Amino acid sequence: MQKEYLTVKEIVGPLILVEDIEGVKYDELIEIGLPNGEIRQGKVLEISTDKALIQVFEGTSGIDIAKTRVKFLGKGIELPVSEDLMGRVFDGLGKPMDDGPEIIPEKYLDINGNPINPYARDYPSEFIQTGISAIDGLNTLVRGQKLPIFSGSGLPHSHVAAQIARQAKVIGKDEKFAVVFAAIGITFEEADYFISDFRRTGAIERTVLFINLADDPAIERIATPRVALTAAEYLAFEKGMHVLVILTDMTNYCEALRSVSAARKEVPGRRGYPGYMYTDLASIYERAGRIKNKKGSITQIPILTMPDDDKTHPIPDLTGYITEGQIILSRSLHKKGTSPPIDVLPSLSRLKDKGIGKEKTREDHADVFNQLFAAYATGKEAQELAIILGESALSDIDKIYFKFSDEFEKRYVGQGYDENRTIAQTLDLGWELLSMLPKSELKRIRPEYIEKYLKSKSYALD
Amino acid sequence: MNGKIIKVSGPLVLADCMHDARMFDLVKVGDKKLIGEIIELRGDVASIQVYEETAGLGPDEPVISTGKPLSVELGPGLIESIYDGIQRPLDILMEKTGEYITRGVSAPGIDRNKKWHFVPSVKAGDSVRYGDTIGTVQETNPVIHKIMVPSGVEGKIEKIIEGEFCVEDTVAVIQTDKGFKNITMLQYWPVRIPRTYQKKLVPEIPLVTGQRVIDTFFPITKGGTACIPGPFGSGKTVVQHQLAKWSDAEIIIYIGCGERGNEMTDVLMEFPQLKDPKTGDPLMKRTVLIANTSNMPVAAREASIYTGVTIAEYYRDMGYNVAVMADSTSRWAEALREMSGRLEEMPGEEGYPAYLPAKLAEFYERAGRVICKGADSREGTLSIIGAVSPPGGDLSDPVVQGTLKVVKVFWALEDKLAYRRHFPAISWINSYSLYLDNIHDFLKENLGEDWMRMRQEGMKLLQQETDLQEIVRLVGMDTLSTSDRLILDTAKSIREDFLHQNAFHEIDTYTSLKKQYRMLKLIMMLHEKCIQAVGEGTPIESLTNLKIREDISQMRFIKEKELNKFSELEKRVDEEISQLTADNKQQAEL
């Protein structure tokens, strides 16, 4: 028989302090009975001999000192899992939110998970075709990677993420595939965009949704990505599925983390975020990957909005140190009407080298990638120079590059949200654009590939 | 002695009734016997940092002190291992508990059952003391493991036997003042205490890394220290991997401290495949990996760099050149900060504890060139190369500043260069090395008298280029004098043909000192000839478009065995330029 305590002593922000307790463990789940009969959940943040500091997920409004009852459940937060999770909608703590029945669990899993032994990991090397040239061609995504989208307020990151979720596949294979979607403190409209997009394309059948909206309790957000990843781990490593996890928006998660830290009066790190934020974020992001001798995989696409488009803000900064690259959206491209507005130059996929080339994509991929990159960078520099000195000051070759980078943005990057390109189409388009340049400029491509793939003047300058 | 938990807060546990405990004693915490270390004592209350996840721990659970500080096991079997931050072998943990690291598992750092062939190098009746080699074991093909007399033992060899032994078997008996002492191949050493040596020396020999920008412009010595700070995406880890692969140290200790799991997997899969350019054996045969990834317990991350450096010192004491790569020390400092915060210490800069610079200095001072303990006065070196990940790439970060105060080499990574895909993205303007004077004699002897001068000249050109580019940006190329334009040409060639190096190309990934010398010499020779030609009235355009420049851009792909090809190229530089000058003169006469 579990004891209930009536010994709440302090309520500060999202935290309550309970005294005269015994047998309580660190990180334990608790139930809080409010005077009006409502039940809330919380977890133990700190415990000493007779005192426990508790974080309440649904917030502390309405909790009083005299009549609130606290029950310690003797276990951590657990998620009931079974294959029936697919196609269902849950709240941020994993309780069903749609009209469907309760999940009949196959088992209960602790949402904190355990760290994967680095020795047990398998290196991600399987190419995922997203159908987006700027990603497939230049910042290739592979199975088991964690590749965040760095966005800003008002930029169409939802469209990009939805497009990836809709189009992602591994060429030549028909395997069990699932999407786990966690909405972390986003607005109803944004969440609705995803849900109706999943419905429209029929993807909802193989999707698990966890929804914590902007008006839901902020502290619950600390659990939401963990709940989602627990579901993903179950589907991937126990049911052998390839799971794509979309976490949006991690900025809201970090803010919730900061508010708990502030309530605990911890020494703040940069911009008031707690000093352990790196470790905390790592415990989420590092749950992506592949495991030796297991069929499934977890590929993570966290989305975060950079406050004031600042990449050095602690949230994108720490994220970039943990994830394997980043896709950066550009406001100026967006304003120019390029969609998706992926800023190719500062974007990066660290795992691309092992995912491209012969038998994965195509033998010429790495060379074309290098050449496009170099040419676009040169073109961008020429454009900057033209702003200062005027276009007439450019040399002839710079003028060609100038034009190249314009075309590149328009045709290669700006494909729109509905076009789904195969990798061959993406590579061929790359060659087509490169044919704008004199052959002698293609220094980074092996001569035999130029011979084989460059269709001279298939694309004429006007 | 038994204590009791009175408080749990993340990785920090407080226990009372710990009156006999000493600072930094290793303790077993709770019913699950989690491993922890005492980091503060007040009365009989001990603060313990726990190296494993503490969820589920509660007051009144027992705490048992082992009475010993956190130590590593040293002996044959270290090489080719992969450990977590407190020397638990990850491959054994996987056999025991599966793909995830669960709590309360323990496994010895060194395999107890593996047999090694021990060959004595002393005989009965010989006098030995601390540090003397009594025998050897062939640990892997390139590594001969010396079995040394442990600290505190001195006397006459009573008995010593050749044969197959496990690490705990007695291989020798020494008669000491206090009676007979059995010697095994297994030793312990507390990680936070540097291993002792006879004398420290000034490092004088470069650690050749095969990376041109490093060896030529910002060299590090065997026994030296270096740091690589840079924002994310600037290629810190690739540089660290390159150094681990190609530097001419005999033993490599790679510490993945709070970094990505997949990166460690990359090392684990790649190192057994790659061949050491010197011995031809797989690189793994000289490597020890310490992997405490970012999602593994934070306190063990704090310990991981000490575990790594202690193992490194042990091999240094055998007389090896050892290099430690720590990626990244920022994560280690963050672990310190987290523990400091939980101890409610007064924070210093950016919330880091005030003793951070002292801790950093202590760590880097464990590097050096030393005369080891032991009668033969062998020499060993330990080099430390630490990556730093400052927030936003901001070099005023306390970890960067604390590190720069103690290290002698600074390789500044710039994201600007990385965006241009110039790798390694080490800035030639901001980086420095303070070892140039130390290694001067060595390079003069091994490469040539003119090496230092050429290096200096090259550096000057790069510096001038930066200034000139400023002018070009403001008023355009046309205003530059011909000699300035030549400087731009040559600097560009140094950048693109020399400094830029492709880590993923089989030949370009490693360049010997000899080849670096020939490459730089060719570029500088062309530069001098061009200046001469311009002086004689040859137009600059024809010099910019010389055919030889194409060959220079391909010279990085010349194989190490075919370095005489450079002589041909040098001859062609001569020919092409004299041809040009002659043509020009002829035209002028007409």
mmCIF file of N, CA and C in Angstrom, chain A residues 30-93:
data_model
loop_
_atom_site.group_PDB
_atom_site.id
_atom_site.type_symbol
_atom_site.label_atom_id
_atom_site.label_comp_id
_atom_site.label_asym_id
_atom_site.label_seq_id
_atom_site.Cartn_x
_atom_site.Cartn_y
_atom_site.Cartn_z
ATOM 1 N N ILE A 30 5.783 10.714 -9.250
ATOM 2 C CA ILE A 30 4.808 10.923 -8.179
ATOM 3 C C ILE A 30 3.473 11.367 -8.744
ATOM 4 N N GLU A 31 2.451 11.166 -7.938
ATOM 5 C CA GLU A 31 1.114 11.636 -8.292
ATOM 6 C C GLU A 31 0.682 12.656 -7.260
ATOM 7 N N ILE A 32 0.145 13.753 -7.747
ATOM 8 C CA ILE A 32 -0.267 14.816 -6.830
ATOM 9 C C ILE A 32 -1.777 14.947 -6.915
ATOM 10 N N GLY A 33 -2.440 14.768 -5.773
ATOM 11 C CA GLY A 33 -3.898 14.912 -5.739
ATOM 12 C C GLY A 33 -4.255 16.304 -5.269
ATOM 13 N N LEU A 34 -4.902 17.073 -6.155
ATOM 14 C CA LEU A 34 -5.277 18.430 -5.786
ATOM 15 C C LEU A 34 -6.572 18.404 -4.966
ATOM 16 N N PRO A 35 -6.823 19.477 -4.200
ATOM 17 C CA PRO A 35 -8.066 19.525 -3.398
ATOM 18 C C PRO A 35 -9.306 19.320 -4.277
ATOM 19 N N ASN A 36 -9.279 19.768 -5.531
ATOM 20 C CA ASN A 36 -10.478 19.646 -6.372
ATOM 21 C C ASN A 36 -10.572 18.292 -7.058
ATOM 22 N N GLY A 37 -9.698 17.366 -6.673
ATOM 23 C CA GLY A 37 -9.808 16.015 -7.221
ATOM 24 C C GLY A 37 -8.933 15.759 -8.428
ATOM 25 N N GLU A 38 -8.334 16.821 -8.995
ATOM 26 C CA GLU A 38 -7.466 16.645 -10.152
ATOM 27 C C GLU A 38 -6.182 15.893 -9.761
ATOM 28 N N ILE A 39 -5.698 15.069 -10.697
ATOM 29 C CA ILE A 39 -4.456 14.337 -10.440
ATOM 30 C C ILE A 39 -3.368 14.848 -11.378
ATOM 31 N N ARG A 40 -2.227 15.202 -10.833
ATOM 32 C CA ARG A 40 -1.114 15.624 -11.679
ATOM 33 C C ARG A 40 0.098 14.732 -11.448
ATOM 34 N N GLN A 41 1.049 14.841 -12.385
ATOM 35 C CA GLN A 41 2.245 14.026 -12.257
ATOM 36 C C GLN A 41 3.479 14.883 -12.017
ATOM 37 N N GLY A 42 4.467 14.289 -11.381
ATOM 38 C CA GLY A 42 5.715 15.006 -11.161
ATOM 39 C C GLY A 42 6.845 14.015 -10.976
ATOM 40 N N LYS A 43 8.056 14.542 -10.856
ATOM 41 C CA LYS A 43 9.158 13.630 -10.541
ATOM 42 C C LYS A 43 10.095 14.236 -9.521
ATOM 43 N N VAL A 44 10.825 13.355 -8.828
ATOM 44 C CA VAL A 44 11.706 13.800 -7.756
ATOM 45 C C VAL A 44 12.995 14.346 -8.354
ATOM 46 N N LEU A 45 13.317 15.590 -8.032
ATOM 47 C CA LEU A 45 14.528 16.228 -8.563
ATOM 48 C C LEU A 45 15.685 16.117 -7.598
ATOM 49 N N GLU A 46 15.359 16.085 -6.303
ATOM 50 C CA GLU A 46 16.411 16.053 -5.307
ATOM 51 C C GLU A 46 15.808 15.433 -4.077
ATOM 52 N N ILE A 47 16.587 14.622 -3.387
ATOM 53 C CA ILE A 47 16.034 13.969 -2.219
ATOM 54 C C ILE A 47 17.055 13.972 -1.105
ATOM 55 N N SER A 48 16.600 14.370 0.093
ATOM 56 C CA SER A 48 17.466 14.181 1.249
ATOM 57 C C SER A 48 16.666 13.398 2.286
ATOM 58 N N THR A 49 17.248 13.139 3.430
ATOM 59 C CA THR A 49 16.686 12.150 4.347
ATOM 60 C C THR A 49 15.172 12.258 4.522
ATOM 61 N N ASP A 50 14.674 13.475 4.731
ATOM 62 C CA ASP A 50 13.228 13.529 4.958
ATOM 63 C C ASP A 50 12.536 14.559 4.065
ATOM 64 N N LYS A 51 13.254 15.028 3.056
ATOM 65 C CA LYS A 51 12.678 16.047 2.183
ATOM 66 C C LYS A 51 12.838 15.645 0.720
ATOM 67 N N ALA A 52 11.838 15.931 -0.069
ATOM 68 C CA ALA A 52 11.959 15.665 -1.504
ATOM 69 C C ALA A 52 11.557 16.902 -2.270
ATOM 70 N N LEU A 53 12.367 17.269 -3.274
ATOM 71 C CA LEU A 53 12.034 18.384 -4.148
ATOM 72 C C LEU A 53 11.424 17.796 -5.407
ATOM 73 N N ILE A 54 10.226 18.281 -5.744
ATOM 74 C CA ILE A 54 9.476 17.651 -6.825
ATOM 75 C C ILE A 54 9.157 18.653 -7.918
ATOM 76 N N GLN A 55 9.337 18.198 -9.136
ATOM 77 C CA GLN A 55 8.995 19.022 -10.294
ATOM 78 C C GLN A 55 7.641 18.540 -10.809
ATOM 79 N N VAL A 56 6.686 19.472 -10.925
ATOM 80 C CA VAL A 56 5.330 19.093 -11.339
ATOM 81 C C VAL A 56 5.184 19.366 -12.830
ATOM 82 N N PHE A 57 4.876 18.328 -13.587
ATOM 83 C CA PHE A 57 4.833 18.487 -15.038
ATOM 84 C C PHE A 57 3.735 19.424 -15.501
ATOM 85 N N GLU A 58 2.579 19.327 -14.881
ATOM 86 C CA GLU A 58 1.458 20.136 -15.370
ATOM 87 C C GLU A 58 1.412 21.514 -14.730
ATOM 88 N N GLY A 59 2.443 21.904 -13.990
ATOM 89 C CA GLY A 59 2.444 23.217 -13.360
ATOM 90 C C GLY A 59 1.800 23.165 -11.991
ATOM 91 N N THR A 60 2.042 24.195 -11.199
ATOM 92 C CA THR A 60 1.616 24.140 -9.801
ATOM 93 C C THR A 60 0.361 24.952 -9.505
ATOM 94 N N SER A 61 -0.279 25.546 -10.525
ATOM 95 C CA SER A 61 -1.434 26.395 -10.203
ATOM 96 C C SER A 61 -2.543 25.537 -9.604
ATOM 97 N N GLY A 62 -3.128 26.008 -8.503
ATOM 98 C CA GLY A 62 -4.195 25.262 -7.849
ATOM 99 C C GLY A 62 -3.706 24.342 -6.756
ATOM 100 N N ILE A 63 -2.392 24.131 -6.671
ATOM 101 C CA ILE A 63 -1.876 23.277 -5.600
ATOM 102 C C ILE A 63 -1.795 24.109 -4.326
ATOM 103 N N ASP A 64 -2.273 23.546 -3.209
ATOM 104 C CA ASP A 64 -2.147 24.299 -1.961
ATOM 105 C C ASP A 64 -1.285 23.521 -0.979
ATOM 106 N N ILE A 65 -0.923 24.180 0.106
ATOM 107 C CA ILE A 65 -0.010 23.551 1.054
ATOM 108 C C ILE A 65 -0.773 22.638 2.006
ATOM 109 N N ALA A 66 -1.961 23.025 2.375
ATOM 110 C CA ALA A 66 -2.674 22.299 3.426
ATOM 111 C C ALA A 66 -3.272 20.980 2.950
ATOM 112 N N LYS A 67 -3.938 20.983 1.776
ATOM 113 C CA LYS A 67 -4.752 19.806 1.460
ATOM 114 C C LYS A 67 -4.206 18.927 0.327
ATOM 115 N N THR A 68 -3.140 19.371 -0.335
ATOM 116 C CA THR A 68 -2.635 18.587 -1.473
ATOM 117 C C THR A 68 -2.004 17.284 -0.992
ATOM 118 N N ARG A 69 -2.379 16.195 -1.657
ATOM 119 C CA ARG A 69 -1.840 14.887 -1.295
ATOM 120 C C ARG A 69 -0.775 14.471 -2.310
ATOM 121 N N VAL A 70 0.320 13.903 -1.832
ATOM 122 C CA VAL A 70 1.411 13.492 -2.716
ATOM 123 C C VAL A 70 1.648 11.996 -2.537
ATOM 124 N N LYS A 71 1.667 11.280 -3.667
ATOM 125 C CA LYS A 71 1.875 9.831 -3.599
ATOM 126 C C LYS A 71 3.106 9.481 -4.425
ATOM 127 N N PHE A 72 4.038 8.731 -3.830
ATOM 128 C CA PHE A 72 5.241 8.313 -4.556
ATOM 129 C C PHE A 72 5.003 6.933 -5.158
ATOM 130 N N LEU A 73 5.239 6.796 -6.451
ATOM 131 C CA LEU A 73 4.838 5.567 -7.140
ATOM 132 C C LEU A 73 5.941 4.508 -7.206
ATOM 133 N N GLY A 74 7.144 4.859 -6.753
ATOM 134 C CA GLY A 74 8.186 3.831 -6.665
ATOM 135 C C GLY A 74 8.773 3.410 -7.999
ATOM 136 N N LYS A 75 8.577 4.203 -9.028
ATOM 137 C CA LYS A 75 9.184 3.885 -10.329
ATOM 138 C C LYS A 75 9.375 5.186 -11.095
ATOM 139 N N GLY A 76 10.167 5.150 -12.148
ATOM 140 C CA GLY A 76 10.342 6.337 -12.983
ATOM 141 C C GLY A 76 9.151 6.498 -13.914
ATOM 142 N N ILE A 77 9.180 7.528 -14.760
ATOM 143 C CA ILE A 77 8.086 7.688 -15.716
ATOM 144 C C ILE A 77 8.215 6.611 -16.778
ATOM 145 N N GLU A 78 7.132 5.925 -17.037
ATOM 146 C CA GLU A 78 7.199 4.840 -18.007
ATOM 147 C C GLU A 78 6.173 5.040 -19.098
ATOM 148 N N LEU A 79 6.511 4.520 -20.250
ATOM 149 C CA LEU A 79 5.595 4.607 -21.381
ATOM 150 C C LEU A 79 5.135 3.191 -21.724
ATOM 151 N N PRO A 80 3.814 2.974 -21.749
ATOM 152 C CA PRO A 80 3.337 1.669 -22.197
ATOM 153 C C PRO A 80 3.505 1.569 -23.712
ATOM 154 N N VAL A 81 4.126 0.502 -24.173
ATOM 155 C CA VAL A 81 4.356 0.405 -25.621
ATOM 156 C C VAL A 81 3.770 -0.890 -26.187
ATOM 157 N N SER A 82 3.340 -0.781 -27.431
ATOM 158 C CA SER A 82 2.986 -1.957 -28.223
ATOM 159 C C SER A 82 2.919 -1.478 -29.660
ATOM 160 N N GLU A 83 2.759 -2.383 -30.582
ATOM 161 C CA GLU A 83 2.741 -1.946 -31.972
ATOM 162 C C GLU A 83 1.517 -1.091 -32.293
ATOM 163 N N ASP A 84 0.530 -1.131 -31.396
ATOM 164 C CA ASP A 84 -0.677 -0.322 -31.623
ATOM 165 C C ASP A 84 -0.426 1.171 -31.469
ATOM 166 N N LEU A 85 0.792 1.554 -31.070
ATOM 167 C CA LEU A 85 1.105 2.984 -30.978
ATOM 168 C C LEU A 85 0.920 3.659 -32.328
ATOM 169 N N MET A 86 1.169 2.907 -33.392
ATOM 170 C CA MET A 86 1.143 3.480 -34.737
ATOM 171 C C MET A 86 -0.228 4.043 -35.069
ATOM 172 N N GLY A 87 -0.195 5.242 -35.619
ATOM 173 C CA GLY A 87 -1.435 5.871 -36.043
ATOM 174 C C GLY A 87 -2.187 6.570 -34.926
ATOM 175 N N ARG A 88 -1.587 6.628 -33.730
ATOM 176 C CA ARG A 88 -2.296 7.216 -32.602
ATOM 177 C C ARG A 88 -1.709 8.579 -32.231
ATOM 178 N N VAL A 89 -2.525 9.340 -31.479
ATOM 179 C CA VAL A 89 -2.093 10.659 -31.012
ATOM 180 C C VAL A 89 -2.059 10.659 -29.486
ATOM 181 N N PHE A 90 -0.936 11.105 -28.921
ATOM 182 C CA PHE A 90 -0.784 11.125 -27.467
ATOM 183 C C PHE A 90 -0.442 12.530 -26.995
ATOM 184 N N ASP A 91 -0.632 12.758 -25.686
ATOM 185 C CA ASP A 91 -0.189 14.044 -25.152
ATOM 186 C C ASP A 91 1.306 13.977 -24.841
ATOM 187 N N GLY A 92 1.819 15.034 -24.270
ATOM 188 C CA GLY A 92 3.259 15.130 -24.068
ATOM 189 C C GLY A 92 3.824 14.143 -23.071
ATOM 190 N N LEU A 93 2.976 13.486 -22.297
ATOM 191 C CA LEU A 93 3.461 12.489 -21.346
ATOM 192 C C LEU A 93 3.119 11.081 -21.798
#
